[in-house]
mmCIF file of C-alpha atoms in Angstrom:
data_model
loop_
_atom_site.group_PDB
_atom_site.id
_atom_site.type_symbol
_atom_site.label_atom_id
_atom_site.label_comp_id
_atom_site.label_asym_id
_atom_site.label_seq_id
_atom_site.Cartn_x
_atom_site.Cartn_y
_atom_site.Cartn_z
ATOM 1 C CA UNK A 26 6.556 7.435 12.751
ATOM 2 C CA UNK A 27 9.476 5.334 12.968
ATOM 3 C CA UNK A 28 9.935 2.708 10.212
ATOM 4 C CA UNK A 29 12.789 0.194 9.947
ATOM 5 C CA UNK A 30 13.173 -1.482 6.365
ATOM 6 C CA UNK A 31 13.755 -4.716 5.765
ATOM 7 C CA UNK A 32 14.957 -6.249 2.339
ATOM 8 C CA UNK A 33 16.512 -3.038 0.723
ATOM 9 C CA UNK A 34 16.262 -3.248 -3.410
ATOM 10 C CA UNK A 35 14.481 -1.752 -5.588
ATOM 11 C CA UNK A 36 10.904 -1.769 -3.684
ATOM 12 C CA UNK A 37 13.010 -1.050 -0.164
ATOM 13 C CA UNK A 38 14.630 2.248 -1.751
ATOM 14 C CA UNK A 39 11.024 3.223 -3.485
ATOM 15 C CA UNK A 40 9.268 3.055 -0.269
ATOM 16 C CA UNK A 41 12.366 4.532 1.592
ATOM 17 C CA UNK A 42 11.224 7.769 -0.422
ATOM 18 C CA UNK A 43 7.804 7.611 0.192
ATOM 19 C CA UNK A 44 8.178 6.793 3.970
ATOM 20 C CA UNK A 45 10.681 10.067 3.962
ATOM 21 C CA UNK A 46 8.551 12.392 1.666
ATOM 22 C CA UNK A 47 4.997 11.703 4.769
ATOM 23 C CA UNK A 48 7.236 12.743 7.046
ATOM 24 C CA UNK A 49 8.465 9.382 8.463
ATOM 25 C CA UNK A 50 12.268 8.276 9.958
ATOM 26 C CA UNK A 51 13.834 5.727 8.650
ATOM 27 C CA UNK A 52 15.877 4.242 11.742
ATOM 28 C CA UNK A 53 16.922 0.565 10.903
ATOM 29 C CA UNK A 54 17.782 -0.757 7.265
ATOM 30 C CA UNK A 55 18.454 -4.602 7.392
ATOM 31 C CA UNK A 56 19.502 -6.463 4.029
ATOM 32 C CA UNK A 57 21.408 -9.800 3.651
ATOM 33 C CA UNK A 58 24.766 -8.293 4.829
ATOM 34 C CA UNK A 59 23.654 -7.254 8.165
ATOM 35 C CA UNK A 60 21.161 -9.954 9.822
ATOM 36 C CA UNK A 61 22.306 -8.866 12.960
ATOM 37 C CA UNK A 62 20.729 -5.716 12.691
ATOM 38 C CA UNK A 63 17.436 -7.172 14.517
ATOM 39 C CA UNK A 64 18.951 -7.178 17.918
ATOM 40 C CA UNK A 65 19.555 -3.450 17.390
ATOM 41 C CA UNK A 66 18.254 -0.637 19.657
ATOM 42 C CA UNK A 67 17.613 1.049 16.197
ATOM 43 C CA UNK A 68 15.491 -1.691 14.818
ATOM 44 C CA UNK A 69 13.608 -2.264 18.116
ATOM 45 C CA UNK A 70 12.432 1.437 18.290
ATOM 46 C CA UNK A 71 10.530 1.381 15.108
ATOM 47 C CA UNK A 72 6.792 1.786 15.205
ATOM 48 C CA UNK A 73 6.895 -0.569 12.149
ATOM 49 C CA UNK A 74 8.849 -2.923 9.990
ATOM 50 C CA UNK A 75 7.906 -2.333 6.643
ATOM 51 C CA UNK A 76 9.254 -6.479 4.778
ATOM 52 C CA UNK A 77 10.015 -7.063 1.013
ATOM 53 C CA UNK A 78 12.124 -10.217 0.104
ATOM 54 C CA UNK A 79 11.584 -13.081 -0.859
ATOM 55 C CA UNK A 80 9.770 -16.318 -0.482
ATOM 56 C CA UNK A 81 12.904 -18.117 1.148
ATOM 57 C CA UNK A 82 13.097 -15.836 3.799
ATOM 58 C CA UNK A 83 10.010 -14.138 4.696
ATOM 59 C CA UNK A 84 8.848 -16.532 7.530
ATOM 60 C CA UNK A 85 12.253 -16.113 9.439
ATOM 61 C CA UNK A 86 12.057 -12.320 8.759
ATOM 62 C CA UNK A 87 8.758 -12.479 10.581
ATOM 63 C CA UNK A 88 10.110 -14.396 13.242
ATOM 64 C CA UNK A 89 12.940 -11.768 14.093
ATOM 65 C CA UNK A 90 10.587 -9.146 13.698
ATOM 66 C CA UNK A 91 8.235 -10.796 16.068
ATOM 67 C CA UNK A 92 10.734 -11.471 18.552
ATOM 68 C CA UNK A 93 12.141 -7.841 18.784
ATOM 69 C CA UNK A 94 8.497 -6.980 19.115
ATOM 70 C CA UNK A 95 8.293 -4.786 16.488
ATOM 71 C CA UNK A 96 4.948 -4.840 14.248
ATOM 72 C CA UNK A 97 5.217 -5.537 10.735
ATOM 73 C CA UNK A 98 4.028 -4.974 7.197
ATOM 74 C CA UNK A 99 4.988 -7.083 4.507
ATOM 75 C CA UNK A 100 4.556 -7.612 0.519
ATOM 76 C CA UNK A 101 6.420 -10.843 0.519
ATOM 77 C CA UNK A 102 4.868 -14.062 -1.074
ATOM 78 C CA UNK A 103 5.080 -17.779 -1.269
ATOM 79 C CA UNK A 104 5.576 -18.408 1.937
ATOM 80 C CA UNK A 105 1.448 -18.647 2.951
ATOM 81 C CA UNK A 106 1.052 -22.057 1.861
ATOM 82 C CA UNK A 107 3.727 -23.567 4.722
ATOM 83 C CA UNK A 108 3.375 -21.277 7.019
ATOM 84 C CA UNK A 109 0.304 -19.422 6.700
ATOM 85 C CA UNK A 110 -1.855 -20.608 9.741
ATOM 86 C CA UNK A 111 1.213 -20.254 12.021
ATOM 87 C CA UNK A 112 1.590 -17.019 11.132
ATOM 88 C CA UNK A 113 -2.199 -15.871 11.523
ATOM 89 C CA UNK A 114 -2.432 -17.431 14.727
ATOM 90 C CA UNK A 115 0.461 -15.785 15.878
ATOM 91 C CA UNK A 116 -1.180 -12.335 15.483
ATOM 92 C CA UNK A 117 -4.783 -13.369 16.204
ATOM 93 C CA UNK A 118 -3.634 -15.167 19.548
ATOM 94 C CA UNK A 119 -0.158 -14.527 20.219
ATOM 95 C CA UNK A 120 -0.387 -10.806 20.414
ATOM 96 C CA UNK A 121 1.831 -10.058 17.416
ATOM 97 C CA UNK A 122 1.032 -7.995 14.455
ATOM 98 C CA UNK A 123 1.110 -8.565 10.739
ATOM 99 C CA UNK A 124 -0.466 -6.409 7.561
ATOM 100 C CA UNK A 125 0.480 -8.623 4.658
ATOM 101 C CA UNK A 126 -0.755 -8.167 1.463
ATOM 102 C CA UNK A 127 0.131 -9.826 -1.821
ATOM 103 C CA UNK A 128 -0.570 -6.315 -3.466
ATOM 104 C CA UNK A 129 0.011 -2.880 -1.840
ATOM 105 C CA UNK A 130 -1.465 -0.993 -4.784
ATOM 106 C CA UNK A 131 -4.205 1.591 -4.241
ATOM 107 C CA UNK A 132 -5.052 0.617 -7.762
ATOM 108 C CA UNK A 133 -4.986 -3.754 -7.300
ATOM 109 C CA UNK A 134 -7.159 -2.894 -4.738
ATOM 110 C CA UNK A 135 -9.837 -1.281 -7.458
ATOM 111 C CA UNK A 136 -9.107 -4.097 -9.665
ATOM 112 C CA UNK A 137 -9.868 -6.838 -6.516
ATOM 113 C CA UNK A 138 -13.564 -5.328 -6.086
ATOM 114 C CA UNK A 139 -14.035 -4.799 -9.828
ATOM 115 C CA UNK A 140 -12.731 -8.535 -10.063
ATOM 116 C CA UNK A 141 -15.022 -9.787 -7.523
ATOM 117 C CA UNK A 142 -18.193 -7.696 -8.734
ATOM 118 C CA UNK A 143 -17.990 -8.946 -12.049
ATOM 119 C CA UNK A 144 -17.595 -12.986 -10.889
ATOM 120 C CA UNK A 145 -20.777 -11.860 -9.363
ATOM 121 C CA UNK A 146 -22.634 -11.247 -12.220
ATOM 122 C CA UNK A 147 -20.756 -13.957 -14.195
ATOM 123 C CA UNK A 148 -22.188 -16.316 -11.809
ATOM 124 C CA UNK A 149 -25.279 -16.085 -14.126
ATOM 125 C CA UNK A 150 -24.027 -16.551 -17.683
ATOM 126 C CA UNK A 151 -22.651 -20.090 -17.356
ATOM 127 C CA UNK A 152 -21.869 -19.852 -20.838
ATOM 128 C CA UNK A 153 -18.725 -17.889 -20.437
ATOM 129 C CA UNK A 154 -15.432 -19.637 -18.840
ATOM 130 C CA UNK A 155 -13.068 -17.765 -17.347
ATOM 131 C CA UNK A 156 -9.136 -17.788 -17.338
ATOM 132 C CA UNK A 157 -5.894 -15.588 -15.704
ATOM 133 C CA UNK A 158 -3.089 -14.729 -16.977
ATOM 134 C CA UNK A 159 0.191 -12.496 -14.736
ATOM 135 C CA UNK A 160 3.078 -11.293 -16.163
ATOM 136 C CA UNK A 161 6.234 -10.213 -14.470
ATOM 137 C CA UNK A 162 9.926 -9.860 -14.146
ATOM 138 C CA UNK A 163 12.592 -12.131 -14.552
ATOM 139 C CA UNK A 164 13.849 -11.713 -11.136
ATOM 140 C CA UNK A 165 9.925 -12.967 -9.538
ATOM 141 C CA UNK A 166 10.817 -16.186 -7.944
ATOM 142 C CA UNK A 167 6.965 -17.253 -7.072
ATOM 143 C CA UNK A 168 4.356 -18.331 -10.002
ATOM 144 C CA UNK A 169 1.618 -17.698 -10.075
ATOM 145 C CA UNK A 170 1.752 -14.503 -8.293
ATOM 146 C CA UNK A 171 0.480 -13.812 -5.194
ATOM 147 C CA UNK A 172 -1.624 -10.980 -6.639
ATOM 148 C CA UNK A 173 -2.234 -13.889 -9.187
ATOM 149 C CA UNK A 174 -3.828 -16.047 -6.395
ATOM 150 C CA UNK A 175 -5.823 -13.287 -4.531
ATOM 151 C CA UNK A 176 -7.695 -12.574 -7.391
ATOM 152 C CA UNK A 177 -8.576 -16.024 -8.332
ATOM 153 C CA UNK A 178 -9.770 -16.969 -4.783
ATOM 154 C CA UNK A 179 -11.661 -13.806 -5.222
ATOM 155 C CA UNK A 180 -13.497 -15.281 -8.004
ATOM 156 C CA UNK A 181 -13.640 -19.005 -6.690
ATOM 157 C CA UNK A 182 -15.757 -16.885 -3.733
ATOM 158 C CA UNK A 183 -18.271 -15.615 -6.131
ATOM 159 C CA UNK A 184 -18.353 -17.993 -9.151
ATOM 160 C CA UNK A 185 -19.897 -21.268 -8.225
ATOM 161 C CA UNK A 186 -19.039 -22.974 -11.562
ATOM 162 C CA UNK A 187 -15.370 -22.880 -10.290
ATOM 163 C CA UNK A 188 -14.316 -24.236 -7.366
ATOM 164 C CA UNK A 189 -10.279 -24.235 -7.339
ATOM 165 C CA UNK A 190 -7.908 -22.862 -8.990
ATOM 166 C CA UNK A 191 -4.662 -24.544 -11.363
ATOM 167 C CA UNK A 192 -1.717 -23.878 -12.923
ATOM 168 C CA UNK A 193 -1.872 -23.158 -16.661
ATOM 169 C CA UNK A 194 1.559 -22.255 -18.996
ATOM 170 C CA UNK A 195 4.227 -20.524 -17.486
ATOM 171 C CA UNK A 196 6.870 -18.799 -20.299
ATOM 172 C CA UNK A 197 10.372 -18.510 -18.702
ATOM 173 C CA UNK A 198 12.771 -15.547 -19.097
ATOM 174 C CA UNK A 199 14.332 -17.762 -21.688
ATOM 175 C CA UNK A 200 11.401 -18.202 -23.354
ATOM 176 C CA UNK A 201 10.528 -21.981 -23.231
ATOM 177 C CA UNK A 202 6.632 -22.331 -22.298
ATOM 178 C CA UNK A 203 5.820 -25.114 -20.304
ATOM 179 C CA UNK A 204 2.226 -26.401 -19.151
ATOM 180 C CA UNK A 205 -1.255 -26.293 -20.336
ATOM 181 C CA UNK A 206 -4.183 -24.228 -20.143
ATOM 182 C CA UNK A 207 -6.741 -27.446 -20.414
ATOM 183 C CA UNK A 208 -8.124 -28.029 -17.274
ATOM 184 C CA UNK A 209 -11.023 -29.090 -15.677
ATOM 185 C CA UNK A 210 -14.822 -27.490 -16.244
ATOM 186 C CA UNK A 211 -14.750 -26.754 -12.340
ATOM 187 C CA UNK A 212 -10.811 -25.489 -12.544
ATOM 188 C CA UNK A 213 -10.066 -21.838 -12.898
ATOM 189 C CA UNK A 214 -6.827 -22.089 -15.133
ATOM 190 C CA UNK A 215 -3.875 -19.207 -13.863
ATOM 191 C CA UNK A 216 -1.093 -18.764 -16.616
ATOM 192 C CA UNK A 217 2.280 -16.910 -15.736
ATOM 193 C CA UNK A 218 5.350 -14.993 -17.570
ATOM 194 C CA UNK A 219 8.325 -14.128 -16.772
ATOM 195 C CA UNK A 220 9.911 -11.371 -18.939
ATOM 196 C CA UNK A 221 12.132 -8.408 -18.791
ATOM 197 C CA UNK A 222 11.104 -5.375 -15.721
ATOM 198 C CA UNK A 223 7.642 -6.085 -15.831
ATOM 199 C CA UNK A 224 6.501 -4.584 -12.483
ATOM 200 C CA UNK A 225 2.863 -6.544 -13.106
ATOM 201 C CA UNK A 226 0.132 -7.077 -15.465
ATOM 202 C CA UNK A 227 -2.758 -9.197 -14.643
ATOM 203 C CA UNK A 228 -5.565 -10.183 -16.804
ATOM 204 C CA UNK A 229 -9.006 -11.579 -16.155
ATOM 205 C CA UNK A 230 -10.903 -13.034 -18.933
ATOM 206 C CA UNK A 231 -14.118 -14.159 -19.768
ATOM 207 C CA UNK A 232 -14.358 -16.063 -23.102
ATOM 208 C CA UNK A 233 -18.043 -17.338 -24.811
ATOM 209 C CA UNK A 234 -18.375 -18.472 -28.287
ATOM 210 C CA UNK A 235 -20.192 -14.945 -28.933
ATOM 211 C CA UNK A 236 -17.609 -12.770 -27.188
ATOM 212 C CA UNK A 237 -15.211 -12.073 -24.719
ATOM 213 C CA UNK A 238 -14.801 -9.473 -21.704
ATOM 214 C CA UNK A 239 -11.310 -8.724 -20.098
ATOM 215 C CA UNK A 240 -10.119 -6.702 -17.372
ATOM 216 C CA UNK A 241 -6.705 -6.106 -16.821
ATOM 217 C CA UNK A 242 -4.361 -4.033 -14.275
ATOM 218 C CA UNK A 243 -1.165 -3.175 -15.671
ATOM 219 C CA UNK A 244 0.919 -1.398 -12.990
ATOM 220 C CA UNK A 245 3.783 1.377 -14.472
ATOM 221 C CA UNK A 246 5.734 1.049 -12.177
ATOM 222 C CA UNK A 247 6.979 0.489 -8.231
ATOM 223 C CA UNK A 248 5.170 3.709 -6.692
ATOM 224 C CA UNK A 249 2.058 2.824 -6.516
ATOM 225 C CA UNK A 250 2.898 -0.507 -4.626
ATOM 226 C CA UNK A 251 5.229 1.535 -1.947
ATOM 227 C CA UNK A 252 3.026 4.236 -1.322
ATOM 228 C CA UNK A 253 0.318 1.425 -0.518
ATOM 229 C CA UNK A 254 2.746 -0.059 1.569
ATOM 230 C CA UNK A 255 3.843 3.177 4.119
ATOM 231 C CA UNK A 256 0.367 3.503 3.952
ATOM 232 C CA UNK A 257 -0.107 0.292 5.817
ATOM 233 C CA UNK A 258 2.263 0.784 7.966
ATOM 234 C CA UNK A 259 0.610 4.122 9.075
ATOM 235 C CA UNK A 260 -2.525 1.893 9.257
ATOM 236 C CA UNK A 261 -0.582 -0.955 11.372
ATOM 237 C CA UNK A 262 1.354 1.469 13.756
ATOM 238 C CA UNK A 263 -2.390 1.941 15.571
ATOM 239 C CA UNK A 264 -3.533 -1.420 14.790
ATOM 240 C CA UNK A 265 -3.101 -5.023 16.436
ATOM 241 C CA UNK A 266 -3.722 -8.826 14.783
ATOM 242 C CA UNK A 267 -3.653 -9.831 11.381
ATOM 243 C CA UNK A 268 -4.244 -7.151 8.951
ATOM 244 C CA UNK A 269 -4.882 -6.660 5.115
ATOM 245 C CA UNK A 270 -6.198 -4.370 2.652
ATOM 246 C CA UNK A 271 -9.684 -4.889 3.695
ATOM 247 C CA UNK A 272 -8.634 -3.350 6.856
ATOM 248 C CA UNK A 273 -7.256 -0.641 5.279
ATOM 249 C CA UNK A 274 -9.813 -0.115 2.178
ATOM 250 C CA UNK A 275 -13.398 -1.460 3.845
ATOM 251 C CA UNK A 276 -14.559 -1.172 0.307
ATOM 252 C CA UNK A 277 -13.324 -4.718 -0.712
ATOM 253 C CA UNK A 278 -15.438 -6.087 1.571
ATOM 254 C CA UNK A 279 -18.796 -5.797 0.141
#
């Protein structure tokens, strides 16, 4: 298969490896320096883009992809609330092709069904409440995370208690905490940090005056997230529309 890259740091190289290791050909790397790189033969031959950048860019990215008609994968966030339903349209009626995902790891995608599972049974025992908390690196631009977000619209879908979910405290690199964790009895409360390298923890937990449960997904490091990723893309290269993990893992759907 041939893959084209775009947005080429840390997660870029990672799945650069991956992609090369399955067999794949890298044959277009774009990154900030060289924009004009979508008009390329090279980038228009790929099978697949595979995106990771940032929240200020991602819709355009999409565009140029779209435009060279080249389909795409992409791990980029904060961009869904503007432009989401343009986006999904575009692929469910304009004939263009998207697998995003605000998580590419094999093992989020455990956590996602575990997550949802348990809101299931927690629907029953009104007597616990239920909070998140992510944690990150300094260089994360979006909070809460996307990952964040999935998971508590995952439980908003099975715990009828909550119906929406808010922003609790977010600690800055520096430190300072600002925010609350008080919210409303129908208001799912999602706290964020920003610290060090922290490829990702996120935390799940259900509090009662007799005890508390907690799940938790603490990634190691950027592997597990690439390999997810080329594995999309080997999904998306024989797939149309708007994809996601579902597509790829059925299992979150029941």
């Amino acid at each position: 298969m041939k893959i084209a890259l775009i947005g080429y740091g840390k997660m870029g190289k990672e799945i650069e490896k991956i992609a090369l290791d399955r067999g794949h050909k890298i044959v277009s790397i774009i990154d900030v320096d060289n924009q004009e790189d979508f008009e390329s033969a090279a980038f228009r031959s790929a099978d697949v883009a595979i995106e990771f950048t940032n929240p200020m860019v991602a819709y355009s990215n999409y565009m140029k992809a779209f435009n060279a008609g080249v389909k795409l994968v992409s791990g980029s966030t904060g961009w869904m609330a503007e432009h989401g339903e343009e986006v999904k349209r575009l692929c469910t009626e304009g004939g263009k092709t998207l697998f995003w995902s605000s998580n590419f790891s094999l093992g989020v995608a455990i956590f996602s069904a575990v997550n949802k599972y348990l809101a299931k049974i927690m629907n029953r025992f009104p007597a616990y409440d239920v909070s998140m908390s992510e944690t990150h690196h300094i260089h994360k631009l979006d909070a809460p995370s996307g990952t964040a977000i999935t998971l508590a619209e995952g439980i908003l879908e099975n715990l009828d208690r909550k119906d929406k979910w808010v922003e609790g405290t977010f600690q800055a690199p520096d430190g300072m905490v600002s925010g609350s964790t008080r919210c409303a009895a129908n208001e799912l409360s999602v706290s964020s940090v920003r610290e060090g390298e922290v490829p990702g923890i996120h935390s799940i937990r259900y509090d009662s005056e007799a005890d508390s449960i907690t799940i938790t997904h603490d990634a190691k490091n950027r592997k597990g997230f690439a390999l997810g990723a080329v594995l999309a893309a080997e999904y998306t290269a024989r797939h149309e529309g708007f994809l996601g993990m579902s597509d790829l893992f059925p299992f979150l759907n029941d």
